[in-house]
Amino acid sequence: MEHLDHPTEALWEQRRHWFEAHIFHYEERGSYLVGEQACALISEVQSCFCAGAWAAVVMLAFGVIEANLKEIDPSAKKSKAIDLLRANEFDERFHRLRMRRNSLIHGDHGCPAITVDQQWDNRAELELEAKEAVGLMFEAFYSQAGT
C-alpha cells in the first residue's frame, strides 16, 4: 500500500533531495528564460514526486514543459504541444513523454494506459518513469537561455 500511505519522513527527504539536485544542477549553469506559471507548477510536480504519485508526476512534468514554452513565447500561446516540441527541436524523448501524458489523460477504452494492478505491483517501474519525466522537464525548462 506504499502509494496510498504517507511516505516516511526519510523517504520524503530522499526524494526531495533527488528532485532539488536537478534544480541546483541547472541553476548554477546560467540565466534562463523561465515562466512564472511554470515555476509555480514545478512545486506541484515536486510535491507529487515526494509523495510517490508517479503518474501525476508524468502528467504534470509535461504540463510544465508546455506551459513554459507558451509562457516564454507569447506567439506560441495557441500552439499544440507537438508543434511546440518541433519548433524548439526537442528530441524523441520529449515526444514519448507527450504521448505518455496523453495516454494517461485521455485513455483508450479497453486499453488503459495504467491499471490499478500496475499501481500496486509496478511501483519501481513507475518511479523510474517519473524520474525520467522530471529530468526531461528540467532539461526543457532550462533549455531557453536568458540574458
XYZ file of C-alpha atoms in Angstrom:
147
model
C 0.000 0.000 0.000
C 3.013 2.297 -0.282
C 1.362 4.605 -2.804
C -1.637 5.248 -0.554
C 0.282 5.709 2.681
C 2.326 8.709 3.709
C 5.957 8.131 2.841
C 8.272 8.140 5.789
C 9.970 11.422 6.530
C 13.279 9.873 5.470
C 11.846 8.738 2.118
C 10.213 12.140 1.552
C 13.549 13.862 2.227
C 15.421 11.440 -0.032
C 13.009 12.197 -2.858
C 13.140 15.950 -2.155
C 16.938 15.960 -2.303
C 16.906 13.974 -5.558
C 14.464 16.458 -7.087
C 16.244 19.567 -5.866
C 19.595 18.291 -7.134
C 18.194 18.789 -10.650
C 17.246 22.372 -9.881
C 20.677 23.185 -8.469
C 22.394 21.500 -11.407
C 20.744 23.835 -13.889
C 20.564 26.999 -11.804
C 24.329 27.009 -11.400
C 24.837 26.941 -15.171
C 23.466 30.379 -16.058
C 20.456 32.518 -16.795
C 17.339 31.073 -18.395
C 14.005 32.250 -19.738
C 11.504 30.707 -17.383
C 7.843 31.452 -16.940
C 6.261 32.345 -13.625
C 3.420 29.852 -14.002
C 5.777 27.041 -14.984
C 7.946 27.837 -11.952
C 4.897 27.563 -9.723
C 3.875 24.269 -11.308
C 7.293 22.774 -10.591
C 6.375 22.930 -6.906
C 3.329 20.809 -7.676
C 5.488 18.296 -9.514
C 7.848 18.192 -6.546
C 5.000 17.577 -4.097
C 3.676 14.709 -6.209
C 7.187 13.320 -6.622
C 7.904 13.353 -2.905
C 4.539 11.707 -2.226
C 5.203 8.985 -4.811
C 2.315 9.949 -7.102
C 4.207 8.723 -10.153
C 1.522 9.009 -12.849
C 0.702 12.539 -11.657
C 4.396 13.425 -11.926
C 4.470 12.307 -15.556
C 1.348 14.265 -16.451
C 2.404 17.417 -14.606
C 6.010 17.320 -15.814
C 4.888 17.549 -19.409
C 2.395 20.235 -18.397
C 5.305 22.314 -17.085
C 7.170 21.882 -20.372
C 4.171 23.009 -22.379
C 3.288 25.872 -20.026
C 6.826 27.229 -20.045
C 7.170 27.113 -23.827
C 3.904 29.002 -24.199
C 4.716 31.486 -21.466
C 8.149 32.485 -22.746
C 6.925 32.826 -26.334
C 3.561 34.625 -26.440
C 3.214 33.856 -30.161
C 3.065 30.148 -29.232
C 0.086 30.599 -26.881
C -2.331 28.696 -29.120
C 0.177 26.165 -30.441
C -0.289 22.451 -29.908
C 2.247 20.667 -27.730
C 3.561 18.614 -30.646
C 4.216 21.809 -32.619
C 5.970 23.429 -29.657
C 8.300 20.446 -29.344
C 9.110 20.523 -33.049
C 9.618 24.290 -33.148
C 12.073 24.055 -30.257
C 13.789 20.998 -31.756
C 13.187 18.715 -28.788
C 14.185 15.127 -29.437
C 12.139 11.936 -29.450
C 12.291 11.540 -25.645
C 10.061 14.594 -25.276
C 7.622 13.279 -27.873
C 7.406 9.976 -25.966
C 6.703 11.894 -22.757
C 3.961 13.856 -24.531
C 2.415 10.662 -25.823
C 2.597 9.017 -22.388
C 0.983 12.078 -20.810
C -1.755 11.989 -23.441
C -2.394 8.295 -22.888
C -2.699 8.819 -19.132
C -5.062 11.767 -19.501
C -7.220 10.718 -22.430
C -7.281 6.952 -22.032
C -8.343 4.356 -24.527
C -11.475 2.358 -23.786
C -10.490 -1.240 -23.236
C -6.755 -0.478 -23.207
C -5.909 1.629 -20.139
C -2.546 3.408 -20.007
C -2.252 2.441 -16.336
C -4.132 -0.051 -14.236
C -4.786 -0.472 -10.537
C -2.643 -3.610 -10.629
C 0.254 -1.609 -12.080
C -0.175 0.987 -9.336
C 0.234 -1.812 -6.775
C 2.737 -4.086 -8.472
C 4.954 -1.866 -10.644
C 5.949 0.905 -8.242
C 9.649 0.731 -9.152
C 8.970 0.987 -12.891
C 6.539 3.861 -12.378
C 9.097 5.664 -10.228
C 11.732 5.326 -12.955
C 9.274 6.706 -15.486
C 8.541 9.655 -13.181
C 12.256 10.331 -12.683
C 12.796 10.391 -16.434
C 9.869 12.810 -16.794
C 11.338 15.108 -14.132
C 14.724 15.024 -15.860
C 13.128 15.969 -19.169
C 11.073 18.673 -17.512
C 14.183 20.351 -16.143
C 16.083 19.855 -19.384
C 13.295 21.591 -21.300
C 12.663 24.196 -18.621
C 16.267 25.303 -18.638
C 16.767 24.960 -22.401
C 15.961 28.559 -23.270
C 18.972 30.728 -22.485
C 18.201 34.112 -20.974
C 20.221 37.266 -20.648
